[in-house]
Short mmCIF file of C-alpha atoms and ligand atoms in Angstrom, two decimals:
data_model
loop_
_atom_site.label_atom_id
_atom_site.label_comp_id
_atom_site.label_asym_id
_atom_site.label_seq_id
_atom_site.Cartn_x
_atom_site.Cartn_y
_atom_site.Cartn_z
CA UNK A 1 121.33 66.33 111.33
CA UNK A 2 123.79 65.40 114.10
CA UNK A 3 124.54 67.31 117.30
CA UNK A 4 127.54 69.18 115.83
CA UNK A 5 125.59 70.34 112.77
CA UNK A 6 122.69 71.42 114.97
CA UNK A 7 125.04 73.34 117.25
CA UNK A 8 126.64 75.11 114.27
CA UNK A 9 123.25 76.06 112.84
CA UNK A 10 122.10 77.45 116.18
CA UNK A 11 125.38 79.30 116.70
CA UNK A 12 124.90 81.13 113.43
CA UNK A 13 121.68 82.64 114.85
CA UNK A 14 122.76 82.98 118.51
CA UNK A 15 120.31 80.27 119.64
CA UNK A 16 122.62 77.67 121.27
CA UNK A 17 120.42 77.61 124.40
CA UNK A 18 118.03 75.37 122.43
CA UNK A 19 120.42 72.50 123.25
CA UNK A 20 120.64 73.37 126.97
CA UNK A 21 118.78 70.25 128.11
CA UNK A 22 120.07 67.92 125.38
CA UNK A 23 122.01 65.66 127.77
CA UNK A 24 118.86 65.08 129.89
CA UNK A 25 116.83 63.78 126.93
CA UNK A 26 116.27 60.15 125.93
CA UNK A 27 117.31 59.00 122.45
CA UNK A 28 113.91 59.56 120.89
CA UNK A 29 113.65 63.09 122.30
CA UNK A 30 117.19 63.88 121.16
CA UNK A 31 116.35 62.77 117.62
CA UNK A 32 113.13 64.83 117.71
CA UNK A 33 114.91 67.96 118.80
CA UNK A 34 117.66 67.59 116.17
CA UNK A 35 115.02 67.10 113.49
CA UNK A 36 113.18 70.21 114.65
CA UNK A 37 116.39 72.24 114.60
CA UNK A 38 117.03 71.03 111.08
CA UNK A 39 113.53 71.98 109.91
CA UNK A 40 113.25 75.36 111.66
CA UNK A 41 114.03 78.57 109.84
CA UNK A 42 115.77 80.62 112.54
CA UNK A 43 116.63 83.39 110.10
CA UNK A 44 113.09 84.75 110.56
CA UNK A 45 114.24 86.16 113.92
CA UNK A 46 116.36 88.73 112.08
CA UNK A 47 113.13 90.61 111.29
CA UNK A 48 113.15 91.79 114.91
CA UNK A 49 115.85 94.27 113.88
CA UNK A 50 113.27 96.02 111.71
CA UNK A 51 110.44 95.82 114.21
CA UNK A 52 108.07 98.77 113.93
CA UNK A 53 108.92 99.39 110.30
CA UNK A 54 107.04 96.40 108.90
CA UNK A 55 104.16 98.35 107.41
CA UNK A 56 106.66 100.29 105.27
CA UNK A 57 106.14 103.65 103.76
CA UNK A 58 104.43 104.57 100.54
CA UNK A 59 101.98 107.03 99.10
CA UNK A 60 98.42 106.05 99.98
CA UNK A 61 95.60 106.96 97.62
CA UNK A 62 92.01 105.69 97.17
CA UNK A 63 91.13 102.70 95.00
CA UNK A 64 87.83 102.41 93.15
CA UNK A 65 85.52 99.72 94.53
CA UNK A 66 82.62 98.02 92.85
CA UNK A 67 79.80 99.11 95.11
CA UNK A 68 76.76 97.03 95.92
CA UNK A 69 74.47 99.17 93.72
CA UNK A 70 76.57 98.33 90.65
CA UNK A 71 76.87 94.68 91.64
CA UNK A 72 73.08 94.51 91.85
CA UNK A 73 72.66 96.12 88.41
CA UNK A 74 75.04 93.65 86.80
CA UNK A 75 74.23 90.62 89.01
CA UNK A 76 72.93 88.43 86.16
CA UNK A 77 75.90 89.16 83.90
CA UNK A 78 78.40 88.40 86.68
CA UNK A 79 76.54 85.28 87.80
CA UNK A 80 76.65 83.89 84.28
CA UNK A 81 80.41 84.52 83.90
CA UNK A 82 81.18 83.15 87.38
CA UNK A 83 79.01 80.05 87.08
CA UNK A 84 80.51 79.29 83.70
CA UNK A 85 84.02 79.44 85.24
CA UNK A 86 82.98 77.17 88.13
CA UNK A 87 81.28 74.73 85.76
CA UNK A 88 84.41 74.48 83.63
CA UNK A 89 86.47 73.69 86.75
CA UNK A 90 88.40 76.96 86.62
CA UNK A 91 87.78 77.91 90.25
CA UNK A 92 89.23 76.30 93.39
CA UNK A 93 88.44 77.15 97.01
CA UNK A 94 91.22 77.42 99.61
CA UNK A 95 90.29 77.42 103.27
CA UNK A 96 92.98 78.97 105.46
CA UNK A 97 92.48 77.04 108.67
CA UNK A 98 95.97 76.79 110.11
CA UNK A 99 95.46 79.43 112.80
CA UNK A 100 95.50 78.73 116.52
CA UNK A 101 92.17 80.41 117.31
CA UNK A 102 93.51 81.39 120.71
CA UNK A 103 90.91 84.11 121.26
CA UNK A 104 88.10 81.58 120.93
CA UNK A 105 89.87 79.48 123.52
CA UNK A 106 88.88 76.00 122.35
CA UNK A 107 91.20 73.00 122.54
CA UNK A 108 90.00 71.81 119.15
CA UNK A 109 90.60 73.43 115.75
CA UNK A 110 88.25 76.38 115.15
CA UNK A 111 86.46 74.60 112.32
CA UNK A 112 85.20 72.02 114.86
CA UNK A 113 83.51 74.64 117.01
CA UNK A 114 79.78 74.05 117.42
CA UNK A 115 77.73 77.26 117.17
CA UNK A 116 74.40 75.41 117.25
CA UNK A 117 71.71 76.11 119.83
CA UNK A 118 69.09 73.41 119.32
CA UNK A 119 71.31 71.06 117.31
CA UNK A 120 75.00 70.86 116.36
CA UNK A 121 76.11 73.34 113.69
CA UNK A 122 79.88 73.25 113.31
CA UNK A 123 81.82 76.11 111.75
CA UNK A 124 83.14 73.75 109.06
CA UNK A 125 79.61 72.56 108.37
CA UNK A 126 78.49 76.17 107.72
CA UNK A 127 81.38 76.67 105.29
CA UNK A 128 80.63 73.47 103.41
CA UNK A 129 76.91 74.33 103.28
CA UNK A 130 77.80 77.70 101.76
CA UNK A 131 80.07 76.07 99.22
CA UNK A 132 77.38 73.52 98.37
CA UNK A 133 75.12 76.35 97.16
CA UNK A 134 77.56 76.93 94.31
CA UNK A 135 78.05 73.22 93.74
CA UNK A 136 74.29 72.80 93.41
CA UNK A 137 73.95 75.78 91.06
CA UNK A 138 76.89 74.73 88.87
CA UNK A 139 76.32 70.98 89.01
CA UNK A 140 80.01 70.28 89.72
CA UNK A 141 82.10 70.03 92.90
CA UNK A 142 84.56 72.87 93.41
CA UNK A 143 88.07 71.57 94.30
CA UNK A 144 88.33 72.33 97.99
CA UNK A 145 91.83 72.81 99.47
CA UNK A 146 92.15 73.00 103.25
CA UNK A 147 95.26 74.44 104.88
CA UNK A 148 96.03 73.21 108.38
CA UNK A 149 99.12 73.40 110.57
CA UNK A 150 101.10 70.95 112.68
CA UNK A 151 98.96 72.03 115.62
CA UNK A 152 95.58 71.09 114.16
CA UNK A 153 96.09 68.90 111.09
CA UNK A 154 95.27 65.45 112.47
CA UNK A 155 92.16 66.60 114.31
CA UNK A 156 90.85 68.55 111.29
CA UNK A 157 91.31 65.61 108.93
CA UNK A 158 89.77 63.15 111.40
CA UNK A 159 86.81 65.48 111.99
CA UNK A 160 86.06 65.82 108.28
CA UNK A 161 86.19 62.03 107.86
CA UNK A 162 84.02 61.44 110.92
CA UNK A 163 81.42 63.91 109.61
CA UNK A 164 81.54 62.38 106.17
CA UNK A 165 82.84 65.67 104.75
CA UNK A 166 79.42 67.17 105.51
CA UNK A 167 78.24 65.75 102.20
CA UNK A 168 81.13 67.07 100.10
CA UNK A 169 82.84 64.81 97.57
CA UNK A 170 85.97 63.54 99.44
CA UNK A 171 87.85 63.13 96.18
CA UNK A 172 87.62 66.89 95.75
CA UNK A 173 89.01 67.73 99.20
CA UNK A 174 92.78 68.26 99.50
CA UNK A 175 94.46 68.93 102.84
CA UNK A 176 97.87 70.55 103.10
CA UNK A 177 99.97 71.81 105.98
CA UNK A 178 101.47 75.25 106.35
CA UNK A 179 104.90 75.93 107.83
CA UNK A 180 105.68 76.73 111.45
CA UNK A 181 107.86 79.54 112.75
CA UNK A 182 109.75 79.73 116.05
CA UNK A 183 108.44 82.04 118.77
CA UNK A 184 110.88 84.17 120.79
CA UNK A 185 111.23 86.26 123.90
CA UNK A 186 111.59 90.05 123.58
CA UNK A 187 115.32 89.69 122.95
CA UNK A 188 114.80 87.33 120.03
CA UNK A 189 115.82 84.16 121.88
CA UNK A 190 113.76 81.20 120.73
CA UNK A 191 111.51 79.83 123.49
CA UNK A 192 111.44 76.13 124.39
CA UNK A 193 107.99 74.58 124.89
CA UNK A 194 109.53 71.52 126.57
CA UNK A 195 113.13 70.44 127.04
CA UNK A 196 112.99 68.67 123.69
CA UNK A 197 110.67 71.00 121.72
CA UNK A 198 111.11 74.50 120.37
CA UNK A 199 108.04 76.76 120.82
CA UNK A 200 106.63 77.18 117.35
CA UNK A 201 103.44 78.56 115.90
CA UNK A 202 101.90 78.58 112.42
CA UNK A 203 103.72 81.18 110.29
CA UNK A 204 100.64 83.23 109.38
CA UNK A 205 98.11 82.87 106.59
CA UNK A 206 100.34 84.48 103.92
CA UNK A 207 102.44 81.45 103.02
CA UNK A 208 99.52 79.36 101.78
CA UNK A 209 100.49 79.24 98.12
CA UNK A 210 104.12 78.44 98.95
CA UNK A 211 102.84 75.62 101.15
CA UNK A 212 100.63 74.36 98.33
CA UNK A 213 103.67 74.35 96.08
CA UNK A 214 105.79 72.52 98.65
CA UNK A 215 103.06 69.90 99.05
CA UNK A 216 102.94 69.30 95.30
CA UNK A 217 99.47 70.76 94.91
CA UNK A 218 100.40 73.05 92.02
CA UNK A 219 100.53 69.91 89.87
CA UNK A 220 97.02 69.08 91.06
CA UNK A 221 95.89 72.62 90.19
CA UNK A 222 97.30 72.20 86.68
CA UNK A 223 95.81 68.73 86.31
CA UNK A 224 92.37 70.07 87.28
CA UNK A 225 92.75 73.15 85.05
CA UNK A 226 92.16 75.64 87.86
CA UNK A 227 92.73 79.29 86.90
CA UNK A 228 91.36 81.11 89.96
CA UNK A 229 91.77 80.42 93.67
CA UNK A 230 89.33 81.79 96.23
CA UNK A 231 91.05 81.95 99.62
CA UNK A 232 88.99 82.52 102.71
CA UNK A 233 89.19 82.47 106.50
CA UNK A 234 87.72 79.75 108.65
CA UNK A 235 85.80 82.07 110.92
CA UNK A 236 83.23 83.88 108.75
CA UNK A 237 80.25 81.54 108.89
CA UNK A 238 78.15 83.52 106.40
CA UNK A 239 80.63 84.07 103.60
CA UNK A 240 79.85 82.90 100.07
CA UNK A 241 82.64 80.74 98.73
CA UNK A 242 83.50 80.50 95.02
CA UNK A 243 80.66 82.99 94.77
CA UNK A 244 79.74 83.25 91.07
CA UNK A 245 78.92 86.97 91.38
CA UNK A 246 82.32 87.75 92.90
CA UNK A 247 84.15 85.47 90.47
CA UNK A 248 82.24 86.95 87.53
CA UNK A 249 82.85 90.56 88.61
CA UNK A 250 86.59 89.94 89.03
CA UNK A 251 86.94 88.14 85.69
CA UNK A 252 84.87 90.79 83.88
CA UNK A 253 87.06 93.57 85.32
CA UNK A 254 90.23 91.96 83.92
CA UNK A 255 91.87 92.25 87.37
CA UNK A 256 94.50 89.83 88.67
CA UNK A 257 92.61 89.52 91.92
CA UNK A 258 89.41 90.46 93.68
CA UNK A 259 88.75 91.23 97.34
CA UNK A 260 85.37 90.94 99.01
CA UNK A 261 84.83 94.03 101.12
CA UNK A 262 82.22 95.50 103.41
CA UNK A 263 81.37 99.16 103.77
CA UNK A 264 82.79 100.35 107.07
CA UNK A 265 80.16 100.50 109.81
CA UNK A 266 81.80 103.57 111.39
CA UNK A 267 84.77 105.86 110.93
CA UNK A 268 86.94 104.04 113.46
CA UNK A 269 85.92 100.48 112.76
CA UNK A 270 88.91 98.18 113.31
CA UNK A 271 89.15 96.77 109.83
CA UNK A 272 91.86 96.93 107.17
CA UNK A 273 90.69 98.94 104.15
CA UNK A 274 91.56 98.73 100.48
CA UNK A 275 93.71 101.49 99.02
CA UNK A 276 96.51 102.06 96.54
CA UNK A 277 100.04 102.21 97.92
CA UNK A 278 102.43 103.81 95.45
CA UNK A 279 99.82 103.01 92.83
CA UNK A 280 99.55 99.30 93.68
CA UNK A 281 96.49 97.68 95.26
CA UNK A 282 97.03 97.35 98.96
CA UNK A 283 95.41 97.10 102.36
CA UNK A 284 96.00 99.61 105.08
CA UNK A 285 95.45 98.36 108.62
CA UNK A 286 93.14 100.35 110.90
CA UNK A 287 96.04 101.22 113.23
CA UNK A 288 97.97 102.72 110.33
CA UNK A 289 95.14 105.08 109.38
CA UNK A 290 95.93 108.73 110.09
CA UNK A 291 93.10 111.22 110.94
CA UNK A 292 93.59 112.70 107.43
CA UNK A 293 92.98 109.32 105.80
CA UNK A 294 90.04 108.59 108.08
CA UNK A 295 88.39 111.89 107.15
CA UNK A 296 89.31 111.95 103.45
CA UNK A 297 86.30 112.09 101.10
CA UNK A 298 85.83 111.05 97.48
CA UNK A 299 84.10 113.11 94.77
CA UNK A 300 80.66 111.97 96.02
CA UNK A 301 81.43 113.15 99.54
CA UNK A 302 81.71 109.56 100.86
CA UNK A 303 84.73 108.41 102.92
CA UNK A 304 87.57 107.75 100.47
CA UNK A 305 88.78 104.66 102.39
CA UNK A 306 85.50 103.00 103.16
CA UNK A 307 85.79 99.35 102.11
CA UNK A 308 87.13 96.89 104.66
CA UNK A 309 88.48 93.50 103.66
CA UNK A 310 86.85 90.36 105.06
CA UNK A 311 89.65 87.95 104.15
CA UNK A 312 87.95 86.51 101.13
CA UNK A 313 90.11 86.97 98.03
CA UNK A 314 90.13 85.62 94.50
CA UNK A 315 93.60 85.27 92.96
CA UNK A 316 94.49 84.51 89.34
CA UNK A 317 96.55 81.37 89.71
CA UNK A 318 99.20 82.20 87.14
CA UNK A 319 99.97 85.44 88.98
CA UNK A 320 100.43 83.45 92.19
CA UNK A 321 102.99 81.27 90.44
CA UNK A 322 104.80 84.43 89.34
CA UNK A 323 105.18 85.67 92.92
CA UNK A 324 105.42 82.39 94.81
CA UNK A 325 109.17 82.60 95.43
CA UNK A 326 109.17 86.28 96.38
CA UNK A 327 109.22 86.89 100.10
CA UNK A 328 106.35 88.68 101.76
CA UNK A 329 106.83 91.07 104.70
CA UNK A 330 107.09 89.39 108.09
CA UNK A 331 104.83 90.81 110.79
CA UNK A 332 105.99 90.57 114.39
CA UNK A 333 103.09 89.97 116.76
CA UNK A 334 103.22 90.15 120.54
CA UNK A 335 101.56 87.04 122.02
CA UNK A 336 101.35 84.76 125.01
CA UNK A 337 103.77 81.89 124.36
CA UNK A 338 103.89 78.69 126.39
CA UNK A 339 107.52 78.14 127.37
CA UNK A 340 109.96 76.95 130.05
CA UNK A 341 110.99 79.24 132.86
CA UNK A 342 114.65 79.70 133.80
CA UNK A 343 114.50 76.52 135.90
CA UNK A 344 113.14 74.46 133.04
CA UNK A 345 109.56 74.28 134.38
CA UNK A 346 106.59 74.72 132.01
CA UNK A 347 104.99 78.17 132.05
CA UNK A 348 101.62 79.27 130.61
CA UNK A 349 101.83 83.05 130.73
CA UNK A 350 98.72 85.14 131.47
CA UNK A 351 100.17 88.11 129.59
CA UNK A 352 102.08 88.39 126.31
CA UNK A 353 105.68 87.40 126.84
CA UNK A 354 107.23 87.46 123.39
CA UNK A 355 106.87 87.48 119.65
CA UNK A 356 105.47 85.32 116.91
CA UNK A 357 106.35 85.85 113.24
CA UNK A 358 103.65 85.85 110.59
CA UNK A 359 103.18 86.49 106.90
CA UNK A 360 99.73 87.68 105.89
CA UNK A 361 97.57 86.95 102.89
CA UNK A 362 96.68 90.63 102.62
CA UNK A 363 100.30 91.38 101.65
CA UNK A 364 99.86 89.19 98.58
CA UNK A 365 97.38 91.69 97.19
CA UNK A 366 100.16 94.25 96.82
CA UNK A 367 102.10 91.80 94.67
CA UNK A 368 99.22 91.69 92.21
CA UNK A 369 99.11 94.25 89.38
CA UNK A 370 95.44 94.98 89.94
CA UNK A 371 92.70 94.19 92.41
CA UNK A 372 88.96 94.76 92.31
CA UNK A 373 87.37 95.45 95.70
CA UNK A 374 83.80 94.13 95.51
CA UNK A 375 81.32 95.29 98.10
CA UNK A 376 79.10 92.67 99.74
CA UNK A 377 76.17 93.15 102.07
CA UNK A 378 77.70 92.80 105.53
CA UNK A 379 74.51 91.53 107.16
CA UNK A 380 74.31 88.72 104.61
CA UNK A 381 77.98 87.85 104.35
CA UNK A 382 80.04 88.92 107.32
CA UNK A 383 79.79 87.00 110.58
CA UNK A 384 83.36 86.40 111.77
CA UNK A 385 83.95 84.40 114.94
CA UNK A 386 87.08 85.50 116.79
CA UNK A 387 85.84 85.46 120.41
CA UNK A 388 83.23 83.64 122.48
CA UNK A 389 81.28 86.78 123.34
CA UNK A 390 81.13 90.45 122.35
CA UNK A 391 82.40 91.82 119.03
CA UNK A 392 83.02 89.24 116.27
CA UNK A 393 81.97 86.38 118.46
CA UNK A 394 79.91 83.20 118.60
CA UNK A 395 77.12 85.38 120.03
CA UNK A 396 77.17 88.00 117.28
CA UNK A 397 77.49 85.33 114.57
CA UNK A 398 74.45 83.49 115.95
CA UNK A 399 72.36 86.66 115.69
CA UNK A 400 73.48 87.18 112.09
CA UNK A 401 72.84 83.52 111.18
CA UNK A 402 69.31 83.81 112.50
CA UNK A 403 68.77 87.04 110.53
CA UNK A 404 69.66 85.01 107.44
CA UNK A 405 67.22 82.25 108.24
CA UNK A 406 69.84 79.72 109.33
CA UNK A 407 68.36 77.52 112.03
CA UNK A 408 70.87 76.91 114.81
P1 UTP B 1 93.31 85.06 112.77
O1 UTP B 1 94.10 86.27 112.48
O2 UTP B 1 91.94 85.25 113.31
O3 UTP B 1 94.18 84.13 113.73
O4 UTP B 1 93.24 84.20 111.46
P2 UTP B 1 93.81 82.79 114.50
O5 UTP B 1 95.11 82.13 114.78
O6 UTP B 1 92.80 81.96 113.79
O7 UTP B 1 93.12 83.28 115.85
P3 UTP B 1 93.74 83.96 117.15
O8 UTP B 1 94.35 85.26 116.70
O9 UTP B 1 94.77 83.00 117.68
O10 UTP B 1 92.56 84.12 118.05
C1 UTP B 1 92.49 84.55 110.35
C2 UTP B 1 92.45 83.35 109.43
O11 UTP B 1 93.75 82.97 109.02
C3 UTP B 1 94.00 81.63 109.35
C4 UTP B 1 93.05 81.32 110.50
O12 UTP B 1 92.84 79.92 110.60
C5 UTP B 1 91.84 82.11 110.07
O13 UTP B 1 91.11 81.42 109.06
N1 UTP B 1 95.39 81.46 109.74
C6 UTP B 1 95.95 82.27 110.67
C7 UTP B 1 96.13 80.46 109.16
O14 UTP B 1 95.61 79.70 108.30
N2 UTP B 1 97.42 80.31 109.53
C8 UTP B 1 98.01 81.10 110.45
O15 UTP B 1 99.22 80.91 110.73
C9 UTP B 1 97.25 82.12 111.04
#
């Protein structure tokens, strides 16, 4: 793309200021900036016009969940179905690790964080160890896809190589990069990180299947005969991955997807819960819950919206292909964004100063015709690490790991 084309593209979206410092740049920087302008989707900024209405309306009603008591009763049946699917290569695991992990505040990708006390125990190591339980039980390696972003790809790949994939079969590990989205000020003007770089951030965890498609991994999925994809977050160090019980329960239910859930610890716990929205499976965020929904009861007198998602989903692959080109809602999130001040000097704001644009994996659930929420024991399977200390932190995860006999 040449300067004129770049200018025209920016003009279309009212972002000509991106070229403000162009004349000060050297040739390499100029080429870099033009390439970035070519690759950036500025149209995403138009979602600011609808800010506040992203969650959309719709009639919310309860969805039936498979509770732990039923899972326990049918554990053997589900294990057999799930293990059979894993053994026949029908299940792939997809780690969504493209996030910035800003709350944890480490320079390195979150998966490289060491939660060990007496010896190193990296977050990625915990995830691979969990996955290895299934590999050992099934006697085959589960294809393991890892999504990264521009911001953490090289370090993540180098770390896995350096650690010898923590014992995983490297030929069954497939990295792919997600897309980036521009970040803007409150008026929707794209921020510049440097004079030759637009401020961008990973575009959320919802575009993972589109990114797999773009990277040619759907062919790999077909070649391997994968029918189910288990997507999961990087930060829950206790979660079971490609868990035969979860896979078996979802397959046995005939649902297009399954969602691991935990029973809410308290009425106001800040967790998105499973529900039906206009009759379709959906997730309602804690900040969208009205007092009526929070207090609603089911026929047993239990809270009607009681099962919170833990970002561990199983999707039927052919349904993902059906929806891959449909666009998901774009969420506008207020964040701190490194940028240039009006004099062109770098600025690291202490407070949020603009917006990032993200698509979320939870919105994919609504595109599915059916979803089975499956309850898991939160003490055994839910130790997310978002912060260093306090709620959902390295500290709280360490306590939970120890409760589960994991030596740190
Ligand atoms: P979070 O919502 O916790 O975001 O991601 P984050 O970026 O990791 O952390 P903060 O908010 O900056 O502290 C939940 C999961 O989704 C992945 C993360 O890597 C994590 O596994 N994710 C998030 C992506 O893969 N891509 C994204 O663009 C955002």
